[in-house]
PDB file of C-alpha atoms in Angstrom:
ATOM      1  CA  UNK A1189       0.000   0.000   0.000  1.00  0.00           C
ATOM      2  CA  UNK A1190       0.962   3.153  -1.035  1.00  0.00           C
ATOM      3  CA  UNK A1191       1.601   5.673   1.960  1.00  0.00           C
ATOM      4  CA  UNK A1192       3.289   9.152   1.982  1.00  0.00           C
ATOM      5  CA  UNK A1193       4.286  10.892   5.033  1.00  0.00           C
ATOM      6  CA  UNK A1194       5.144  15.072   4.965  1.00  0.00           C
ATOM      7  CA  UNK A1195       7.067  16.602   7.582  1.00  0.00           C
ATOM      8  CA  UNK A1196       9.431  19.951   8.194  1.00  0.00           C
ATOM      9  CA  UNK A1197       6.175  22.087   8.616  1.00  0.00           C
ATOM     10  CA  UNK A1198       6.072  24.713  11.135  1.00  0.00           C
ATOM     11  CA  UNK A1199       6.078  28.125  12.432  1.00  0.00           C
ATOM     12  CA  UNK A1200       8.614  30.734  10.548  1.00  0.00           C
ATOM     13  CA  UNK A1201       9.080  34.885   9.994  1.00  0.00           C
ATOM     14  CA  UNK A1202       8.499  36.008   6.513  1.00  0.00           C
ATOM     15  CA  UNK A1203      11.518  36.208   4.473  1.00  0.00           C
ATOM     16  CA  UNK A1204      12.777  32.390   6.453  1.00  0.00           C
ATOM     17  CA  UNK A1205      13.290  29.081   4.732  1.00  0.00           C
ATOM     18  CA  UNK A1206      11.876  25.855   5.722  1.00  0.00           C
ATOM     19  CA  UNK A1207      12.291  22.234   3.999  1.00  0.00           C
ATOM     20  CA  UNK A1208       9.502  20.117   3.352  1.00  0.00           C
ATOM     21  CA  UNK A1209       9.850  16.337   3.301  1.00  0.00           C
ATOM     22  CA  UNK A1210       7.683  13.366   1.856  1.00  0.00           C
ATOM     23  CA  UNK A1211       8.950  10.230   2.974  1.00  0.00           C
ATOM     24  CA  UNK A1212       7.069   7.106   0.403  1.00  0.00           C
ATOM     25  CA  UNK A1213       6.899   3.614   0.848  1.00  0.00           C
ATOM     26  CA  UNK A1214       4.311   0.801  -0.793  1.00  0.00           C
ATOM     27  CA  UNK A1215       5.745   2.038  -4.174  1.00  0.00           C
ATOM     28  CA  UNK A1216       8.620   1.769  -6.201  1.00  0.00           C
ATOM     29  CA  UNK A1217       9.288   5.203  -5.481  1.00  0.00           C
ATOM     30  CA  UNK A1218      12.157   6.405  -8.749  1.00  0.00           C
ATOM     31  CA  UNK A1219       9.188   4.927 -11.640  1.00  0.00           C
ATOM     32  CA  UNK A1220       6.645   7.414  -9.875  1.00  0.00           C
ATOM     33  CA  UNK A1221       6.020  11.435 -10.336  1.00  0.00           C
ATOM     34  CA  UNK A1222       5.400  13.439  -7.608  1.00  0.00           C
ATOM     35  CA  UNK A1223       3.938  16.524  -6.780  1.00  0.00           C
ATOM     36  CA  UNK A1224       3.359  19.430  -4.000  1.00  0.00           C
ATOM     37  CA  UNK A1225      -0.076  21.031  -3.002  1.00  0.00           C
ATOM     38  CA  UNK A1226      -1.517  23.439  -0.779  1.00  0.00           C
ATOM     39  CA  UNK A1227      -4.503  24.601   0.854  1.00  0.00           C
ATOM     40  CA  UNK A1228      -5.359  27.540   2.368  1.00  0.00           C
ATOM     41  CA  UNK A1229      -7.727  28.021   4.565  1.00  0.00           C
ATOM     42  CA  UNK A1230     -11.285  28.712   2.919  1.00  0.00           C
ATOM     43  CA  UNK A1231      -8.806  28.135  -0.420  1.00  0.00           C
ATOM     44  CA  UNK A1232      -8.984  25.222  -2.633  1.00  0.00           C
ATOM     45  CA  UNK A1233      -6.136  22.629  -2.896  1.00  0.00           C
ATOM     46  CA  UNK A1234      -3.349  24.345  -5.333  1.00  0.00           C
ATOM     47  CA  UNK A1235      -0.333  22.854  -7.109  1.00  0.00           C
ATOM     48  CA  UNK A1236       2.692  24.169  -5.707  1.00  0.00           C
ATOM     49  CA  UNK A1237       5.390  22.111  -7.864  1.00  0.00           C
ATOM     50  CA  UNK A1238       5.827  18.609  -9.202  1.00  0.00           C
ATOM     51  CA  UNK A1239       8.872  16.766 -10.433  1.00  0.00           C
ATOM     52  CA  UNK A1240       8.735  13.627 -13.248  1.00  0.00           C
ATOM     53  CA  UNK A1241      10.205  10.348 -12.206  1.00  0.00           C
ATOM     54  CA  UNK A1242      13.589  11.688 -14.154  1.00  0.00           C
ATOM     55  CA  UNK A1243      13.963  14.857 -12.477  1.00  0.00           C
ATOM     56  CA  UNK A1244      12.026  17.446 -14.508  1.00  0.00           C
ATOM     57  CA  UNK A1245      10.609  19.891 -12.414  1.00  0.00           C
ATOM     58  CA  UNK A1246       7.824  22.263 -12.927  1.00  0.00           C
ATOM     59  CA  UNK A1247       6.668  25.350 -10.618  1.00  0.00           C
ATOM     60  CA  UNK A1248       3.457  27.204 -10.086  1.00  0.00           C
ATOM     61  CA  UNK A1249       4.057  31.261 -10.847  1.00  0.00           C
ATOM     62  CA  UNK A1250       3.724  32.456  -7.188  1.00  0.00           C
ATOM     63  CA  UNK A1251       6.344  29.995  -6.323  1.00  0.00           C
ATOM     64  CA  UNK A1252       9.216  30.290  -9.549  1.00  0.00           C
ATOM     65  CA  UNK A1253      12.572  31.560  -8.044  1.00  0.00           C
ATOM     66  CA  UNK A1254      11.696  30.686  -4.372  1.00  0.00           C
ATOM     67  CA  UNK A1255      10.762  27.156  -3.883  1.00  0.00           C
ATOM     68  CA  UNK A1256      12.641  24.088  -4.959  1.00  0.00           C
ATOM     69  CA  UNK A1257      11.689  20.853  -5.570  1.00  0.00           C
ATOM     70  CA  UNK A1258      13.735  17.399  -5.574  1.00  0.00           C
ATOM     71  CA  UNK A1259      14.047  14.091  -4.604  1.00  0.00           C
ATOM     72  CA  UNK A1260      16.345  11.149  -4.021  1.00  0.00           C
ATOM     73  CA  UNK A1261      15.256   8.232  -4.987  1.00  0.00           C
ATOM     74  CA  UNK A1262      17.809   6.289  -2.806  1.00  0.00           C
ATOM     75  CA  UNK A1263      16.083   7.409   0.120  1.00  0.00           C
ATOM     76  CA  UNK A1264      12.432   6.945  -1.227  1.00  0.00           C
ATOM     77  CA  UNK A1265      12.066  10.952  -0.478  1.00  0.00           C
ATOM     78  CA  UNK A1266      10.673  14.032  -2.248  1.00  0.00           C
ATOM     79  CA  UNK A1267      11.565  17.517  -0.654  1.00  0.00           C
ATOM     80  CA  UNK A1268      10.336  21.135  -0.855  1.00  0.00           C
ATOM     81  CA  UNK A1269      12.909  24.223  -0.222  1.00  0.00           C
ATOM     82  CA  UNK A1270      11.095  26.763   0.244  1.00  0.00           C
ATOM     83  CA  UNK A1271      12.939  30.265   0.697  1.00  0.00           C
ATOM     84  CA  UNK A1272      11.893  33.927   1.073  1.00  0.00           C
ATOM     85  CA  UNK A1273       8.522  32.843   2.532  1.00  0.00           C
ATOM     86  CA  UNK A1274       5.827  35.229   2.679  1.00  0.00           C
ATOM     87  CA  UNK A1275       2.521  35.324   4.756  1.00  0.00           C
ATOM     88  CA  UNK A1276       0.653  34.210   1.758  1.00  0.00           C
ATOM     89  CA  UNK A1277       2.550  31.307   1.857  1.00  0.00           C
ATOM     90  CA  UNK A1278       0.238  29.979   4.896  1.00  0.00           C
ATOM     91  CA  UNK A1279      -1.343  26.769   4.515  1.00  0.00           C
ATOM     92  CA  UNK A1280      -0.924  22.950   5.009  1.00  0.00           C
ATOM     93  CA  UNK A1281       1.190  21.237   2.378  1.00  0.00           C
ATOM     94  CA  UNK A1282       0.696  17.944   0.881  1.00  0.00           C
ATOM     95  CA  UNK A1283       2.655  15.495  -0.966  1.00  0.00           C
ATOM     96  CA  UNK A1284       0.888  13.678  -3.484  1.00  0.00           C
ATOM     97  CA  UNK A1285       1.809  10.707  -6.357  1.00  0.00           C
ATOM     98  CA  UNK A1286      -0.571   8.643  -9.065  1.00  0.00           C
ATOM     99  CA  UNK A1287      -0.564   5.570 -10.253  1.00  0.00           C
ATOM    100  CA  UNK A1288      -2.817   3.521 -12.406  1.00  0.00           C
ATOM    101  CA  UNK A1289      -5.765   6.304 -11.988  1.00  0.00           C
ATOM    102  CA  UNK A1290      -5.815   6.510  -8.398  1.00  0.00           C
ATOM    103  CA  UNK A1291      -3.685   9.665  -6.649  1.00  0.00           C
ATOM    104  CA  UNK A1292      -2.555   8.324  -2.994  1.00  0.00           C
ATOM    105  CA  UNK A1293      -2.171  11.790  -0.539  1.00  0.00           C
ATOM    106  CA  UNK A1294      -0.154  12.680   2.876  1.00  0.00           C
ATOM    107  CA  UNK A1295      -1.612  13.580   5.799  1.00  0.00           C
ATOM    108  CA  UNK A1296      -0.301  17.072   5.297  1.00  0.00           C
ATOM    109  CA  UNK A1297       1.789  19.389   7.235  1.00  0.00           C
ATOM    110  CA  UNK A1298       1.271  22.927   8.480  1.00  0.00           C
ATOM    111  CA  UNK A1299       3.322  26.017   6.989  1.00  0.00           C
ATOM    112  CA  UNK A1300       2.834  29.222   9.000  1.00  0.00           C
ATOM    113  CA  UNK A1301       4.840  32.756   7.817  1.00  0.00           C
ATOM    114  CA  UNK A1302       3.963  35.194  10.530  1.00  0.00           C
ATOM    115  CA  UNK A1303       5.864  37.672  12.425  1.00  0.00           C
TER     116      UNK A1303
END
């Protein structure tokens, strides 16, 4: 069974950094693509970036030039640097793959950017 598993969230100023993680297991994790959403409170789920099982990596606009996605498929992980966070940036973050129609989620973690 498929299972993904987000950490890194938490509390941090505007202008801070944080790193996301999505640890996977149940899958063979370097034949899958991945991706990163949010939601916002009273907001509807958003893609935030997504990377190809060979490494191509695409970004949402409000994101380009301050988040970065990756992943090492040694360590069955996907990660999210996120830089030069704003207050905007406020929501829980999920991790999400699909496979043969179905799209398996994380539980989510929480971003907050507040002074």
């Amino acid at each position: 069974q498929v299972q993904l598993v987000e950490s890194g969230g938490g509390l941090v100023q505007p202008g801070g950094s944080l790193r996301l993680s999505c640890a996977a297991s149940g899958m063979i994790f370097s034949i899958y693509g991945m991706g990163w959403y949010r939601q916002a409170p009273g907001k509807q789920r958003e893609l935030v970036a997504s990377i190809s099982s060979g490494g191509i990596t695409g970004y949402a606009d409000f994101v380009k030039g301050r988040f970065t996605i990756s992943r090492d498929n040694a360590k069955n992980t996907m990660y999210l640097q996120m830089s030069s966070l704003k207050p905007e940036d406020t929501a829980v973050y999920y991790c999400k793959t699909s496979w043969g129609g179905i799209d398996y989620w994380g539980q989510g973690t929480q971003v907050t950017v507040s002074s």
